[in-house]
Tab-separated table of C-alpha atoms in Angstrom:
chain	number	residue	atom	x	y	z
A	22	MET	CA	0.000	0.000	0.000
A	23	MET	CA	2.736	2.410	0.986
A	24	LYS	CA	4.682	1.551	-2.141
A	25	SER	CA	1.670	2.365	-4.284
A	26	ILE	CA	1.171	5.734	-2.600
A	27	LEU	CA	4.872	6.517	-2.968
A	28	LEU	CA	4.800	5.550	-6.640
A	29	ILE	CA	1.791	7.799	-7.279
A	30	CYS	CA	3.567	10.729	-5.549
A	31	ILE	CA	6.680	10.228	-7.681
A	32	ILE	CA	4.595	10.204	-10.885
A	33	CYS	CA	2.751	13.406	-9.869
A	34	MET	CA	5.987	15.188	-9.014
A	35	THR	CA	7.476	14.105	-12.331
A	36	ASN	CA	4.506	15.571	-14.256
A	37	MET	CA	4.712	18.822	-12.327
A	38	PHE	CA	8.433	19.087	-12.940
A	39	SER	CA	7.876	18.502	-16.668
A	40	ARG	CA	5.263	21.277	-16.856
A	41	VAL	CA	7.459	23.725	-14.957
A	42	SER	CA	10.423	22.931	-17.181
A	43	SER	CA	8.303	23.438	-20.294
A	44	PHE	CA	7.138	26.816	-18.998
A	45	VAL	CA	10.680	27.902	-18.126
A	46	ILE	CA	12.012	26.856	-21.527
A	47	ILE	CA	9.176	28.179	-23.712
A	48	SER	CA	8.305	31.361	-21.883
A	49	PRO	CA	11.659	33.116	-22.307
A	50	SER	CA	11.690	32.166	-25.994
A	51	THR	CA	8.256	33.692	-26.494
A	52	SER	CA	9.256	36.847	-24.606
A	53	TYR	CA	12.466	37.112	-26.617
A	54	SER	CA	10.549	36.745	-29.879
A	55	ALA	CA	8.063	39.463	-28.895
A	56	THR	CA	10.891	41.786	-27.862
A	57	TRP	CA	12.693	41.203	-31.176
A	58	THR	CA	9.541	41.980	-33.161
A	59	HIS	CA	9.054	45.235	-31.239
A	60	ASP	CA	12.686	46.275	-31.793
A	61	GLU	CA	12.452	45.431	-35.484
A	62	GLN	CA	9.388	47.646	-35.862
A	63	GLN	CA	11.198	50.513	-34.135
A	64	ILE	CA	14.193	50.098	-36.445
A	65	ARG	CA	11.962	50.148	-39.505
A	66	GLN	CA	10.107	53.230	-38.311
A	67	SER	CA	13.378	54.993	-37.534
A	68	SER	CA	14.797	54.090	-40.957
A	69	HIS	CA	11.675	55.395	-42.726
A	70	HIS	CA	11.814	58.604	-40.699
A	71	ASN	CA	15.495	59.104	-41.580
A	72	ARG	CA	14.870	58.553	-45.273
A	73	ARG	CA	12.034	61.070	-45.171
A	74	GLN	CA	14.217	63.637	-43.420
A	75	ILE	CA	16.987	63.135	-45.981
A	76	ALA	CA	14.523	63.576	-48.871
A	77	LEU	CA	13.106	66.764	-47.327
A	78	ALA	CA	16.599	68.151	-46.762
A	79	ALA	CA	17.583	67.384	-50.369
A	80	LYS	CA	14.432	69.085	-51.670
A	81	LYS	CA	15.079	72.128	-49.502
A	82	ASP	CA	18.668	72.375	-50.773
A	83	GLU	CA	17.399	72.127	-54.356
A	84	GLU	CA	14.859	74.905	-53.806
A	85	GLU	CA	17.500	77.111	-52.180
A	86	ASP	CA	19.862	76.454	-55.081
A	87	LYS	CA	17.245	77.762	-57.541
A	88	PHE	CA	17.276	81.146	-55.818
A	89	SER	CA	20.916	81.261	-54.780
A	90	PHE	CA	23.249	84.228	-55.278
A	91	GLN	CA	24.547	82.601	-58.457
A	92	GLN	CA	21.032	82.568	-59.907
A	93	ARG	CA	20.677	86.263	-59.113
A	94	ILE	CA	23.876	86.932	-61.042
A	95	GLU	CA	22.438	84.981	-63.987
A	96	SER	CA	19.280	87.116	-63.841
A	97	VAL	CA	21.354	90.319	-63.963
A	98	LYS	CA	23.282	89.019	-66.994
A	99	THR	CA	19.971	88.064	-68.597
A	100	GLY	CA	18.582	91.555	-68.084
A	101	VAL	CA	21.665	93.149	-69.648
A	102	VAL	CA	21.479	90.869	-72.696
A	103	GLY	CA	17.775	91.609	-73.171
A	104	LEU	CA	18.241	95.354	-72.728
A	105	LEU	CA	21.059	95.626	-75.288
A	106	ALA	CA	19.681	93.185	-77.853
A	107	GLY	CA	16.093	94.398	-77.700
A	108	GLY	CA	17.090	98.065	-77.863
A	109	ILE	CA	19.487	97.610	-80.778
A	110	VAL	CA	17.145	95.466	-82.893
A	111	SER	CA	14.049	97.614	-82.320
A	112	THR	CA	15.693	101.048	-82.764
A	113	PRO	CA	15.196	101.383	-86.558
A	114	PHE	CA	11.599	100.152	-86.363
A	115	ILE	CA	10.728	102.605	-83.597
A	116	ALA	CA	12.386	105.389	-85.613
A	117	LEU	CA	10.287	104.470	-88.645
A	118	HIS	CA	7.151	104.959	-86.572
A	119	ASP	CA	8.008	107.781	-84.140
A	120	ILE	CA	10.191	110.265	-86.032
A	121	PRO	CA	7.701	111.100	-88.827
A	122	ALA	CA	4.725	111.271	-86.475
A	123	TYR	CA	6.056	112.482	-83.119
A	124	GLY	CA	9.683	113.618	-83.564
A	125	ALA	CA	13.143	112.495	-82.464
A	126	ALA	CA	12.517	113.082	-78.758
A	127	SER	CA	9.626	110.625	-78.772
A	128	TRP	CA	11.800	108.131	-80.666
A	129	GLU	CA	14.560	108.400	-78.049
A	130	PHE	CA	12.101	107.992	-75.169
A	131	ASP	CA	10.321	105.019	-76.743
A	132	THR	CA	13.648	103.323	-77.507
A	133	ASP	CA	14.797	103.711	-73.896
A	134	MET	CA	11.520	102.388	-72.518
A	135	GLY	CA	11.544	99.550	-75.036
A	136	SER	CA	15.031	98.540	-73.888
A	137	LEU	CA	13.809	98.333	-70.286
A	138	GLN	CA	10.836	96.257	-71.411
A	139	ALA	CA	13.196	93.914	-73.269
A	140	ALA	CA	15.306	93.496	-70.117
A	141	LEU	CA	12.233	92.523	-68.115
A	142	PHE	CA	11.122	90.216	-70.921
A	143	ALA	CA	14.497	88.433	-70.958
A	144	ILE	CA	14.303	87.727	-67.212
A	145	VAL	CA	10.761	86.362	-67.521
A	146	TYR	CA	11.785	84.364	-70.603
A	147	ARG	CA	14.572	82.661	-68.640
A	148	TYR	CA	12.189	81.707	-65.843
A	149	CYS	CA	9.598	80.347	-68.281
A	150	VAL	CA	11.837	78.481	-70.737
A	151	ARG	CA	13.893	76.314	-68.382
A	152	GLU	CA	16.387	73.481	-68.604
A	153	GLU	CA	15.252	70.520	-70.720
A	154	ASP	CA	12.380	72.583	-72.196
A	155	ASP	CA	12.535	72.047	-75.960
A	156	ASN	CA	8.967	73.102	-76.718
A	157	ASP	CA	9.055	75.773	-79.421
A	158	MET	CA	5.425	76.651	-78.733
A	159	LEU	CA	6.380	77.662	-75.192
A	160	ASN	CA	9.057	80.020	-76.532
A	161	MET	CA	6.637	81.539	-79.060
A	162	GLY	CA	3.914	81.819	-76.423
A	163	VAL	CA	6.101	83.903	-74.096
A	164	ILE	CA	7.169	86.176	-76.963
A	165	GLY	CA	3.590	86.472	-78.258
A	166	ALA	CA	2.207	87.442	-74.861
A	167	PHE	CA	4.620	90.375	-74.544
A	168	VAL	CA	4.061	91.425	-78.165
A	169	VAL	CA	0.269	91.539	-77.788
A	170	VAL	CA	0.351	93.459	-74.498
A	171	ARG	CA	2.809	96.087	-75.748
A	172	THR	CA	1.109	96.483	-79.132
A	173	LEU	CA	-2.362	97.084	-77.721
A	174	SER	CA	-1.154	99.376	-74.931
A	175	ARG	CA	0.561	101.761	-77.390
A	176	VAL	CA	-2.467	102.457	-79.593
A	177	ARG	CA	-3.596	106.084	-79.250
A	178	VAL	CA	-7.261	106.821	-79.816
A	179	PRO	CA	-7.737	109.873	-82.079
A	180	SER	CA	-9.498	112.872	-80.592
A	181	TYR	CA	-12.323	112.739	-83.149
A	182	CYS	CA	-13.596	109.338	-81.868
A	183	THR	CA	-16.848	109.271	-79.907
A	184	ALA	CA	-17.248	107.333	-76.674
A	185	ALA	CA	-19.806	104.916	-75.183
A	186	PRO	CA	-19.758	103.061	-77.485
A	187	LEU	CA	-16.387	103.854	-79.032
A	188	ASP	CA	-16.743	104.846	-82.684
A	189	CYS	CA	-13.830	106.091	-84.759
A	190	GLY	CA	-15.291	105.620	-88.226
A	191	ASP	CA	-14.350	103.421	-91.137
A	192	PRO	CA	-13.525	100.643	-91.665
A	193	LEU	CA	-14.468	98.904	-88.379
A	194	GLY	CA	-15.997	101.602	-86.242
A	195	TYR	CA	-14.013	100.615	-83.152
A	196	PHE	CA	-10.770	100.840	-85.178
A	197	ASP	CA	-10.312	103.334	-87.987
A	198	TRP	CA	-7.478	103.343	-90.527
A	199	ASP	CA	-5.225	105.406	-88.277
A	200	MET	CA	-5.575	102.965	-85.360
A	201	ILE	CA	-5.046	99.970	-87.639
A	202	GLU	CA	-1.841	101.580	-88.881
A	203	GLN	CA	-0.741	102.084	-85.267
A	204	LEU	CA	-1.449	98.424	-84.544
A	205	ALA	CA	0.668	97.331	-87.497
A	206	LEU	CA	3.620	99.598	-86.697
A	207	ASN	CA	3.551	98.927	-82.959
A	208	GLY	CA	3.243	95.203	-83.628
A	209	LEU	CA	6.303	95.338	-85.885
A	210	GLU	CA	8.240	97.205	-83.191
A	211	SER	CA	7.212	94.702	-80.518
A	212	VAL	CA	8.144	91.670	-82.626
A	213	ALA	CA	11.569	93.179	-83.276
A	214	LEU	CA	11.994	94.174	-79.619
A	215	PHE	CA	11.060	90.898	-77.940
A	216	GLY	CA	12.028	88.620	-80.808
A	217	GLY	CA	15.511	90.148	-80.861
A	218	ALA	CA	15.837	89.732	-77.094
A	219	ALA	CA	14.716	86.085	-77.294
A	220	ALA	CA	17.143	85.349	-80.142
A	221	ALA	CA	19.984	86.898	-78.131
A	222	MET	CA	18.998	84.774	-75.113
A	223	GLU	CA	19.092	81.572	-77.147
A	224	PHE	CA	22.487	82.520	-78.550
A	225	ALA	CA	23.771	83.230	-75.026
A	226	TYR	CA	22.483	79.810	-73.918
A	227	SER	CA	24.268	78.084	-76.800
A	228	GLU	CA	27.547	79.863	-75.992
A	229	LYS	CA	27.187	79.074	-72.257
A	230	TRP	CA	27.306	82.771	-71.389
A	231	ILE	CA	24.070	82.370	-69.446
A	232	GLY	CA	22.691	79.232	-67.826
A	233	LYS	CA	19.055	78.261	-68.143
A	234	PHE	CA	16.943	78.341	-64.998
A	235	PRO	CA	16.760	74.833	-63.454
A	236	ASN	CA	13.510	72.874	-63.378
C-alpha cells in the first residue's frame, strides 16, 4: 500500500516538474521573440523617418539652389542681354514709326523704354523656358504674350472718336485706318523688340554665357 502511494507521488511530481520545465524553456523564448519583433518595428520606423528627413533636406537644398546668389547673377546678366539686344534690334523700327509722327525726342524715349521692357522680358523668358524645355510653342507663347500686351497698350485713340460706345469711323468703327496703322507699326516694333531679345537669349544659352533656370 505504501509503495503504491509513494509511486503515485513520484509520478505526480514528475509531471509537475515537466510542466514547470516546459514553462521555463518556452516562456523566455516567447518573450524574446516578442521583444525582437518590437525592436524590429522601431528600427523600420526609424529608418523610414530618416529617409524622409533626408529627402526633405535634399528638396530644400534644391529649392535654395534655384534662388541662390549665383542665380541672381544669372538674372542680372539676362537683363543686360535683353536690354542691349532688344534696344538695338528695335531702334530702326521705332524710328520708322516715331520720327515722322512724333519727332526724335519721342523716338529716343520710346527706344529707352523699349530697352527696359526687353530686359524685363528676358528675365521672364529665362524663368519660363527652363532646362530641358525644348517646346518651341512655349518660346513663341512667351514672346507672343509680350508682343500683344505692348502692341495694344501703345495704340492712341484719335481725338475725333466718340465714346460709349467707341466709334472712330471706317472701316471697323471701333478701329479706324489710323488705329489699324498704329497696330501694325507697334506690332512690328514689338516683334523686333522681344524677338531680338529672345534670339539673343538663345544665342547666349548656346555659348554658355548664361545658364538656363533649373527645373
